[in-house]
GROMACS .gro file of C-alpha atoms in nm:
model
  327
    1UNK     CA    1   0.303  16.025   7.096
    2UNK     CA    2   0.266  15.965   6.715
    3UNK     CA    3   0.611  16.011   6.507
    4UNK     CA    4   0.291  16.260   6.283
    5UNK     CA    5   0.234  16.440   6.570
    6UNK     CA    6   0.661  16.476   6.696
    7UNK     CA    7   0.725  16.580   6.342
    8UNK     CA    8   0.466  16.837   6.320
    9UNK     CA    9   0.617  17.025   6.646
   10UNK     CA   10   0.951  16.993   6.526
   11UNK     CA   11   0.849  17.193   6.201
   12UNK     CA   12   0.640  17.425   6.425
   13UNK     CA   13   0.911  17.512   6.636
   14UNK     CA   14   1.193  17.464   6.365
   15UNK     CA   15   1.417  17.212   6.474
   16UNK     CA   16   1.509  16.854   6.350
   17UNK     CA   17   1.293  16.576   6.407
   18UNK     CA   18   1.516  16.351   6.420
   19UNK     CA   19   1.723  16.493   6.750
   20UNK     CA   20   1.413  16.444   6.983
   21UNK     CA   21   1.493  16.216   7.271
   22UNK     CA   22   1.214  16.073   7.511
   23UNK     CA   23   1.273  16.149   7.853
   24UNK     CA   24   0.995  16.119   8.095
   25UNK     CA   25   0.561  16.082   8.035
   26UNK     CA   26   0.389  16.160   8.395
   27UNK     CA   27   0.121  16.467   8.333
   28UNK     CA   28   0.245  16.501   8.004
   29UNK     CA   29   0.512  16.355   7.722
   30UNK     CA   30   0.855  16.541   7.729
   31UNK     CA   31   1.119  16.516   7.491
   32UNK     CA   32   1.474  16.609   7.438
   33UNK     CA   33   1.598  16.817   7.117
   34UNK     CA   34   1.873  17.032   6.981
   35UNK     CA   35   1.785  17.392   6.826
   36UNK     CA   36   2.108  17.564   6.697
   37UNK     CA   37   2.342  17.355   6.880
   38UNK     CA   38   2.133  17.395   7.219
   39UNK     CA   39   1.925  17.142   7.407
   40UNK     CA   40   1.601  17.209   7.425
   41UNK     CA   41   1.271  17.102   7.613
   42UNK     CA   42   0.943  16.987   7.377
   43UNK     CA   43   0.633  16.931   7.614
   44UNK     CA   44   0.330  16.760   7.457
   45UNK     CA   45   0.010  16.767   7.653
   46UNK     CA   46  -0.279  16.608   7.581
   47UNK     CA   47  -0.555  16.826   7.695
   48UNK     CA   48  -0.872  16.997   7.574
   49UNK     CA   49  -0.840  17.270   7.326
   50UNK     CA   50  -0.974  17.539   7.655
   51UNK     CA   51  -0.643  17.444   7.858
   52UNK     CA   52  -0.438  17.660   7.595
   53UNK     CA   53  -0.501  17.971   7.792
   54UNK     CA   54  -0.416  17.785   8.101
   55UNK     CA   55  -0.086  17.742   7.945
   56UNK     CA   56  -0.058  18.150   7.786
   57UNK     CA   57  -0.112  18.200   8.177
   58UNK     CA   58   0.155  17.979   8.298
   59UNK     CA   59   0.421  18.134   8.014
   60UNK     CA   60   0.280  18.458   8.069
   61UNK     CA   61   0.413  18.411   8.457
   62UNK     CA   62   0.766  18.278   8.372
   63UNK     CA   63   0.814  18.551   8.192
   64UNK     CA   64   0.786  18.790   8.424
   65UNK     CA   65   0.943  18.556   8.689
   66UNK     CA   66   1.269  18.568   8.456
   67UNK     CA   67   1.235  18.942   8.380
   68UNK     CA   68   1.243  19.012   8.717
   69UNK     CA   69   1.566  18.789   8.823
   70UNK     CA   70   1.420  18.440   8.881
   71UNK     CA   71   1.649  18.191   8.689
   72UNK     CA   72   1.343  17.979   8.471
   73UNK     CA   73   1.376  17.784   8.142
   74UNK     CA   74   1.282  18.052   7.891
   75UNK     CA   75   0.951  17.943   7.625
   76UNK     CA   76   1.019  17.953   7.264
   77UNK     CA   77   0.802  18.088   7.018
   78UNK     CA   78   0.673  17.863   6.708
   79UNK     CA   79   0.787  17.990   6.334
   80UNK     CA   80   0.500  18.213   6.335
   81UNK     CA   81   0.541  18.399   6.661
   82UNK     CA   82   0.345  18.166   6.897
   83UNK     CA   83   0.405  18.028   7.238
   84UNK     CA   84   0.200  17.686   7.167
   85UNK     CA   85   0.102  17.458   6.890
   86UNK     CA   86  -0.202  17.305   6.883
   87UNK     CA   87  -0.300  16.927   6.707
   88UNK     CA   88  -0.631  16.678   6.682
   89UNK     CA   89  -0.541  16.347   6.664
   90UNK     CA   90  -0.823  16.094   6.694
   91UNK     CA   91  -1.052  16.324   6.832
   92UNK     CA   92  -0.787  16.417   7.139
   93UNK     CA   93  -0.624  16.738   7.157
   94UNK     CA   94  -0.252  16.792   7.215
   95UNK     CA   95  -0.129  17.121   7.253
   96UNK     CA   96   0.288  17.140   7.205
   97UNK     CA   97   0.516  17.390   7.427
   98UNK     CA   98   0.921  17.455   7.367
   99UNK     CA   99   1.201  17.595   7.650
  100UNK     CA  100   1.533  17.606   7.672
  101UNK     CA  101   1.688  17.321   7.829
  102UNK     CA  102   1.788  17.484   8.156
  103UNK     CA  103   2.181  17.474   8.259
  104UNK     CA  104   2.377  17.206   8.509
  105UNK     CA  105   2.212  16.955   8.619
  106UNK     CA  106   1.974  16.750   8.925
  107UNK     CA  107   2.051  16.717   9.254
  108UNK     CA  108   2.279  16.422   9.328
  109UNK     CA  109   2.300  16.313   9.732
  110UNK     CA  110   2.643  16.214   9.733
  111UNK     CA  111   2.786  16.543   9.577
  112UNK     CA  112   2.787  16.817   9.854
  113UNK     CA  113   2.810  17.130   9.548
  114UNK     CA  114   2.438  16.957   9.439
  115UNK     CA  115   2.264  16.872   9.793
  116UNK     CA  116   2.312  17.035  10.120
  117UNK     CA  117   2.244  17.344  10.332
  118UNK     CA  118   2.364  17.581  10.039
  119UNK     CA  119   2.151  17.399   9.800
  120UNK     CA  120   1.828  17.401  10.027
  121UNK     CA  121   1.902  17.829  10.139
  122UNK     CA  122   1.935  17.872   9.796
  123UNK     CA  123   1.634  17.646   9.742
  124UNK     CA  124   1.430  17.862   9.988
  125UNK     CA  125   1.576  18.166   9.821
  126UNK     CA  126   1.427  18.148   9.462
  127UNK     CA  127   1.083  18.022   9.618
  128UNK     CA  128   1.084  18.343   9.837
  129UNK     CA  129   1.174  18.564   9.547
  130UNK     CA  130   0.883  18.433   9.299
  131UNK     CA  131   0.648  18.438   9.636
  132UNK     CA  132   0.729  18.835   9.688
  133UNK     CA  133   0.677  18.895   9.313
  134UNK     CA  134   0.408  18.715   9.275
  135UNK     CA  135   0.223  18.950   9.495
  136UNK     CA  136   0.312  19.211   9.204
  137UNK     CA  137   0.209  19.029   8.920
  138UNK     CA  138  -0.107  19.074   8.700
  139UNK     CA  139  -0.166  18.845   8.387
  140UNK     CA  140  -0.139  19.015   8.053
  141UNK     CA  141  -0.501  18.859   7.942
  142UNK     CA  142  -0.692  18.895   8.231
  143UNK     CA  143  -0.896  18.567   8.052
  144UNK     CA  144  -0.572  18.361   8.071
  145UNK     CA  145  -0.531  18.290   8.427
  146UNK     CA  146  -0.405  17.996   8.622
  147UNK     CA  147  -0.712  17.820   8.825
  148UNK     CA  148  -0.755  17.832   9.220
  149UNK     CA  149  -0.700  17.530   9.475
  150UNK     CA  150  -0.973  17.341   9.472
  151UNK     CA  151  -1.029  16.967   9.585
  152UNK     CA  152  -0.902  16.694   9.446
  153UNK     CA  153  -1.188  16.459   9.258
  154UNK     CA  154  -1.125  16.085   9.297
  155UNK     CA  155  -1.330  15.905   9.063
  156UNK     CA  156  -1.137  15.563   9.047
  157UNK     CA  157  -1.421  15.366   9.277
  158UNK     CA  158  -1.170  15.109   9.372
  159UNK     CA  159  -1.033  15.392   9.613
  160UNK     CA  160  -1.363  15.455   9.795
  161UNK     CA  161  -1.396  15.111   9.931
  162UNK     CA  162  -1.224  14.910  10.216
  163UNK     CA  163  -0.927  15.049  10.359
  164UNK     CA  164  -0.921  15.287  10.057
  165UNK     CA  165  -1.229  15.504  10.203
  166UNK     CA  166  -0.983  15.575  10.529
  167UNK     CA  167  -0.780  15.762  10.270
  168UNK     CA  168  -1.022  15.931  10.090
  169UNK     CA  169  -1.182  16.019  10.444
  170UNK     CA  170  -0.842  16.160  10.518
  171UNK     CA  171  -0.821  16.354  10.216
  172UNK     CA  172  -1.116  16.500  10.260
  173UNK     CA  173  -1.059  16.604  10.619
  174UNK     CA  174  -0.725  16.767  10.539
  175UNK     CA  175  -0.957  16.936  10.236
  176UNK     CA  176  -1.157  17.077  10.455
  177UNK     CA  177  -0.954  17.276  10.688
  178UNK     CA  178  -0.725  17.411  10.356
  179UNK     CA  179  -1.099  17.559  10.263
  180UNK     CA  180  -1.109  17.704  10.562
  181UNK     CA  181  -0.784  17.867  10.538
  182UNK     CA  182  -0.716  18.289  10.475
  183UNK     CA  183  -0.651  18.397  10.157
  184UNK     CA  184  -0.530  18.723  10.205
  185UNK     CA  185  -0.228  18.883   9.946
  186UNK     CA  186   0.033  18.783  10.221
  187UNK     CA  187  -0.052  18.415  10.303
  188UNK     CA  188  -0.196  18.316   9.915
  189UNK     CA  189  -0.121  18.385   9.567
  190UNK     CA  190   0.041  18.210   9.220
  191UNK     CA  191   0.278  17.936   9.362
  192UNK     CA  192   0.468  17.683   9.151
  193UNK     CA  193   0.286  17.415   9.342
  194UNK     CA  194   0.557  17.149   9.246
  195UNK     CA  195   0.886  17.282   9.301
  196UNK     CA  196   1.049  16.953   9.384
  197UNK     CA  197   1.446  16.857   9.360
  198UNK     CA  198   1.338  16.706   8.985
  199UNK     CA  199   1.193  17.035   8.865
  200UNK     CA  200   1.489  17.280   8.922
  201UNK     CA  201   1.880  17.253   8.756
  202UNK     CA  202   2.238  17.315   8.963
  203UNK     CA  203   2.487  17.498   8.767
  204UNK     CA  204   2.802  17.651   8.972
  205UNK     CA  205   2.622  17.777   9.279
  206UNK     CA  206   2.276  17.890   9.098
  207UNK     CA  207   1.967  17.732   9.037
  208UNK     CA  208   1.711  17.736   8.752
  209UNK     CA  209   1.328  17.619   8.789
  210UNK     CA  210   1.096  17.488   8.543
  211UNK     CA  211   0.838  17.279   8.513
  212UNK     CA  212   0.553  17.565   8.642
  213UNK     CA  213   0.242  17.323   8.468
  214UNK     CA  214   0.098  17.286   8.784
  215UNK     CA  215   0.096  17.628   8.861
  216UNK     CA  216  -0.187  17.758   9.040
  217UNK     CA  217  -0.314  18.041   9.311
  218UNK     CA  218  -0.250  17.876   9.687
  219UNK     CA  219  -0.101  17.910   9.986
  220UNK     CA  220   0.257  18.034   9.989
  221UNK     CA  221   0.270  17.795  10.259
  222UNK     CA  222   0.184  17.449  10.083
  223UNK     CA  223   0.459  17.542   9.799
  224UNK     CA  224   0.712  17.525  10.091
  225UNK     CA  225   0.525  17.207  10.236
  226UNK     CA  226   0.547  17.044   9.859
  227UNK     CA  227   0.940  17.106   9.896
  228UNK     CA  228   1.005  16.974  10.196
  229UNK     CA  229   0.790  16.644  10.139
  230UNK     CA  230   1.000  16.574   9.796
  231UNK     CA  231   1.321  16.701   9.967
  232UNK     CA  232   1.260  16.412  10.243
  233UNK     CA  233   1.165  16.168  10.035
  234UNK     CA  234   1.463  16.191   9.858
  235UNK     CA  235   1.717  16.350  10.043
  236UNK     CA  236   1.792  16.210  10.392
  237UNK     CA  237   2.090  16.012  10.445
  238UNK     CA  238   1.884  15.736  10.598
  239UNK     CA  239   1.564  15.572  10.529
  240UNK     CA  240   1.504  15.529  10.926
  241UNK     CA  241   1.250  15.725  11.075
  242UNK     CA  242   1.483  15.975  11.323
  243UNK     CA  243   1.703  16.024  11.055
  244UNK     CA  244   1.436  16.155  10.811
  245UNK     CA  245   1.258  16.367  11.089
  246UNK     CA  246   1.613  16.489  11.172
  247UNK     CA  247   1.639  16.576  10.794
  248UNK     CA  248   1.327  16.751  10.851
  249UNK     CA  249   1.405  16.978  11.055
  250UNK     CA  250   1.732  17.054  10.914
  251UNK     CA  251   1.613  17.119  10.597
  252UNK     CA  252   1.343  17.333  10.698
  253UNK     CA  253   1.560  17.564  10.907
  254UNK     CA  254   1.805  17.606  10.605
  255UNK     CA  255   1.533  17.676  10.326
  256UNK     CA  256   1.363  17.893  10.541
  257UNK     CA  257   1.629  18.103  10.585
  258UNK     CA  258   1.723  18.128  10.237
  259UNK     CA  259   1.314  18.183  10.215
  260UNK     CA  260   1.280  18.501  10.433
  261UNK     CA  261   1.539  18.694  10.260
  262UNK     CA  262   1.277  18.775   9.989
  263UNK     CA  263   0.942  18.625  10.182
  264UNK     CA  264   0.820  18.633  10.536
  265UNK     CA  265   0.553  18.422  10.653
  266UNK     CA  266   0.382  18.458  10.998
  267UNK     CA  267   0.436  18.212  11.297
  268UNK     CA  268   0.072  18.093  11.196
  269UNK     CA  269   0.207  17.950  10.838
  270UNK     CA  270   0.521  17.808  10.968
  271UNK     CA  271   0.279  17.603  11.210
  272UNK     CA  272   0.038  17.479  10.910
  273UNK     CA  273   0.362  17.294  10.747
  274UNK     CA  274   0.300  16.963  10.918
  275UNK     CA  275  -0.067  16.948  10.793
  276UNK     CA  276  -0.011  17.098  10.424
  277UNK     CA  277   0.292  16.858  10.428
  278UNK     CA  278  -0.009  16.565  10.530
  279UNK     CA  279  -0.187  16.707  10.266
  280UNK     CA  280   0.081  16.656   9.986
  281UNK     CA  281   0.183  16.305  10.110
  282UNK     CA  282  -0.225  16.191  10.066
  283UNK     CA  283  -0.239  16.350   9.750
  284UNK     CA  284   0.076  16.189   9.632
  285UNK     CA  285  -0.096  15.873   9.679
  286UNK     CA  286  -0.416  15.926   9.499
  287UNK     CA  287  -0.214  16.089   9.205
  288UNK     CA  288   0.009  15.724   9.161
  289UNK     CA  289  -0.275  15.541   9.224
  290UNK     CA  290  -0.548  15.727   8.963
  291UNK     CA  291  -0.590  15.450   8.732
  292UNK     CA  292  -0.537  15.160   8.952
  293UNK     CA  293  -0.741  14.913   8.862
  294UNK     CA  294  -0.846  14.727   9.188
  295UNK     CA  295  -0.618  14.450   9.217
  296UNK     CA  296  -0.365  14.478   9.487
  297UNK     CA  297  -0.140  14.179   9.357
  298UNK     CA  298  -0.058  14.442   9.039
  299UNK     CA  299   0.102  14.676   9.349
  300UNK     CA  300   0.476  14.642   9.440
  301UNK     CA  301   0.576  14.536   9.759
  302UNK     CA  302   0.669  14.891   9.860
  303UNK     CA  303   0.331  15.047   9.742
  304UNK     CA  304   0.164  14.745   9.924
  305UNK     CA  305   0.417  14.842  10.287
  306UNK     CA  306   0.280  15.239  10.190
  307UNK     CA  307  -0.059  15.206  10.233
  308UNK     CA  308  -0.071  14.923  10.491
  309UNK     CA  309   0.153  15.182  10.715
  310UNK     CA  310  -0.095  15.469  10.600
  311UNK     CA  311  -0.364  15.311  10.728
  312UNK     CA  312  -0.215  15.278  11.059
  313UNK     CA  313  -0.136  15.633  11.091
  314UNK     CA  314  -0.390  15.723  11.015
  315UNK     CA  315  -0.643  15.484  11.258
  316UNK     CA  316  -0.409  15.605  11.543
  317UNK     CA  317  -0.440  15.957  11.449
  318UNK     CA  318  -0.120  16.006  11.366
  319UNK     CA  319   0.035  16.216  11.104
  320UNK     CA  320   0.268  16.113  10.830
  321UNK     CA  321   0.665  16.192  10.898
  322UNK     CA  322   0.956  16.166  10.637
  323UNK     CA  323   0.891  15.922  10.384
  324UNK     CA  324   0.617  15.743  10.609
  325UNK     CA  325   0.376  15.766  10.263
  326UNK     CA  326   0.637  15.708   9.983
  327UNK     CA  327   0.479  15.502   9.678
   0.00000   0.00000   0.00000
């Protein structure tokens, strides 16, 4: 991101350039800064101009989340009373956002306070709450609202040839039995869609989510699967298979719980979590590997061992388990 382009959203949101600190660039640029003695979040997005609704709809939705007791990282509102800032740079849009920096801190494996059967209950907990209120909710604009699951376009061609296609042919296999899924107000609604162990703070027994870009109106039952794929990929205390399917289980059973004191899903959901699970490890994949450009000696050995095994699984039918699909 151009220091122009930092320096403008520091004025627009009135605090000093000069305290911004990079911290990650994935889906979009995020930065560190300090606002009267508090850290803060800057998010810079480079989108077109149309996606600023999408993100009045995603604000719109944390507000009422955190009106209504869910602990999220609160917008701020620009100089002159607005919730984004929008810049053209070299013909490309970028469209600026501002929260508070939420309290505490990530998960840490070797810390029993930040990971454990408290943390995943309480885990479970907040999704269920935001799952039963989202059934409540109604945007303010009716014209800013968050889009629908739909599939997933791969346009790299270097993924729809040689062993690459068996993925794709995966992907769109798992795609079609999510179309064919219910969408009735108890199974489907506005889910976080990435509330992983890097999107939510610990801070003495409470946790606060953020991160709701990806936000969109799915299954209740794929925002759980989403967890519990992150939560084994980073959370068992062994990289062998039985201990991550042990890990599995365990964690399901605890977040669950913590789940259904807010939200109840049927037997049916509980038994789609293995395939929407399949369905975020395959499009975990295809998200790291968007831009590839065709050349498997540019791969690491890991990424290389991921979709060898992939392939294997899925030639044999089988489905992936733990961190089976890791990149």
């Amino acid at each position: 991101m151009s220091q122009q382009l930092l320096h403008q959203a520091a004025a627009a949101f009135g605090f000093d350039a000069e305290t911004l600190v990079f911290l990650s660039n994935s889906s979009n640029e995020v930065y560190r800064f300090v606002k009267n003695n508090q850290p803060h979040i800057l998010r810079m997005s480079a989108k077109p101009a149309a996606y600023v609704k999408q993100i009045q709809a995603e604000i719109d939705w944390v507000y009422y989340l955190a009106l209504n007791g869910v602990r999220t990282s609160l917008p701020v509102h620009t100089s002159d009373g607005q919730l984004t800032a929008v810049y053209s740079q070299q013909e490309q849009c970028y469209i600026a956002t501002a929260f508070q920096m939420a309290p505490g801190c990530f998960f840490d494996k070797s810390d029993p306070q930040l990971w454990g059967p408290s943390i995943f209950r309480l885990w479970g907990e907040t999704m269920g709450r935001i799952h039963l209120l989202t059934k409540s909710y109604s945007p303010a604009d009716p014209a800013a609202r968050r889009s629908d699951w739909g599939r997933r376009r791969i346009t790299n061609p270097y993924l729809h040839q040689g062993r690459y296609r068996m993925l794709t042919d995966k992907l769109e296999a798992l795609e079609d039995v999510l179309s064919s899924l219910p969408r009735d107000t108890d199974s489907y609604g506005l889910i976080h869609n990435d509330f992983h162990p890097y999107n939510f703070h610990i801070d003495k027994g409470e946790l606060t989510v953020f991160d709701f870009d990806d936000s969109i109106y799915g299954w209740y039952a794929l925002d759980i699967a989403i967890a519990a794929v992150h939560a084994v990929w980073w959370g068992p205390p062994g990289k062998d298979r039985q201990s991550k399917n042990k890990f599995a289980a365990h964690f399901l059973n605890e977040f669950l719980t913590g789940y259904s004191l807010h939200h109840v899903l049927s037997a049916y959901w509980i038994q789609q979590l293995p395939m929407l699970m399949d369905y975020r490890n395959i499009c975990s994949y295809f998200w790291w590997l968007d831009a590839w450009n065709g050349d498997e000696s540019g791969l690491s050995e890991s990424q290389q061992a991921a979709i060898a095994h992939a392939v294997m699984l899925i030639s044999k039918g089988q489905r992936f388990e733990g961190c089976d699909f890791i990149l």
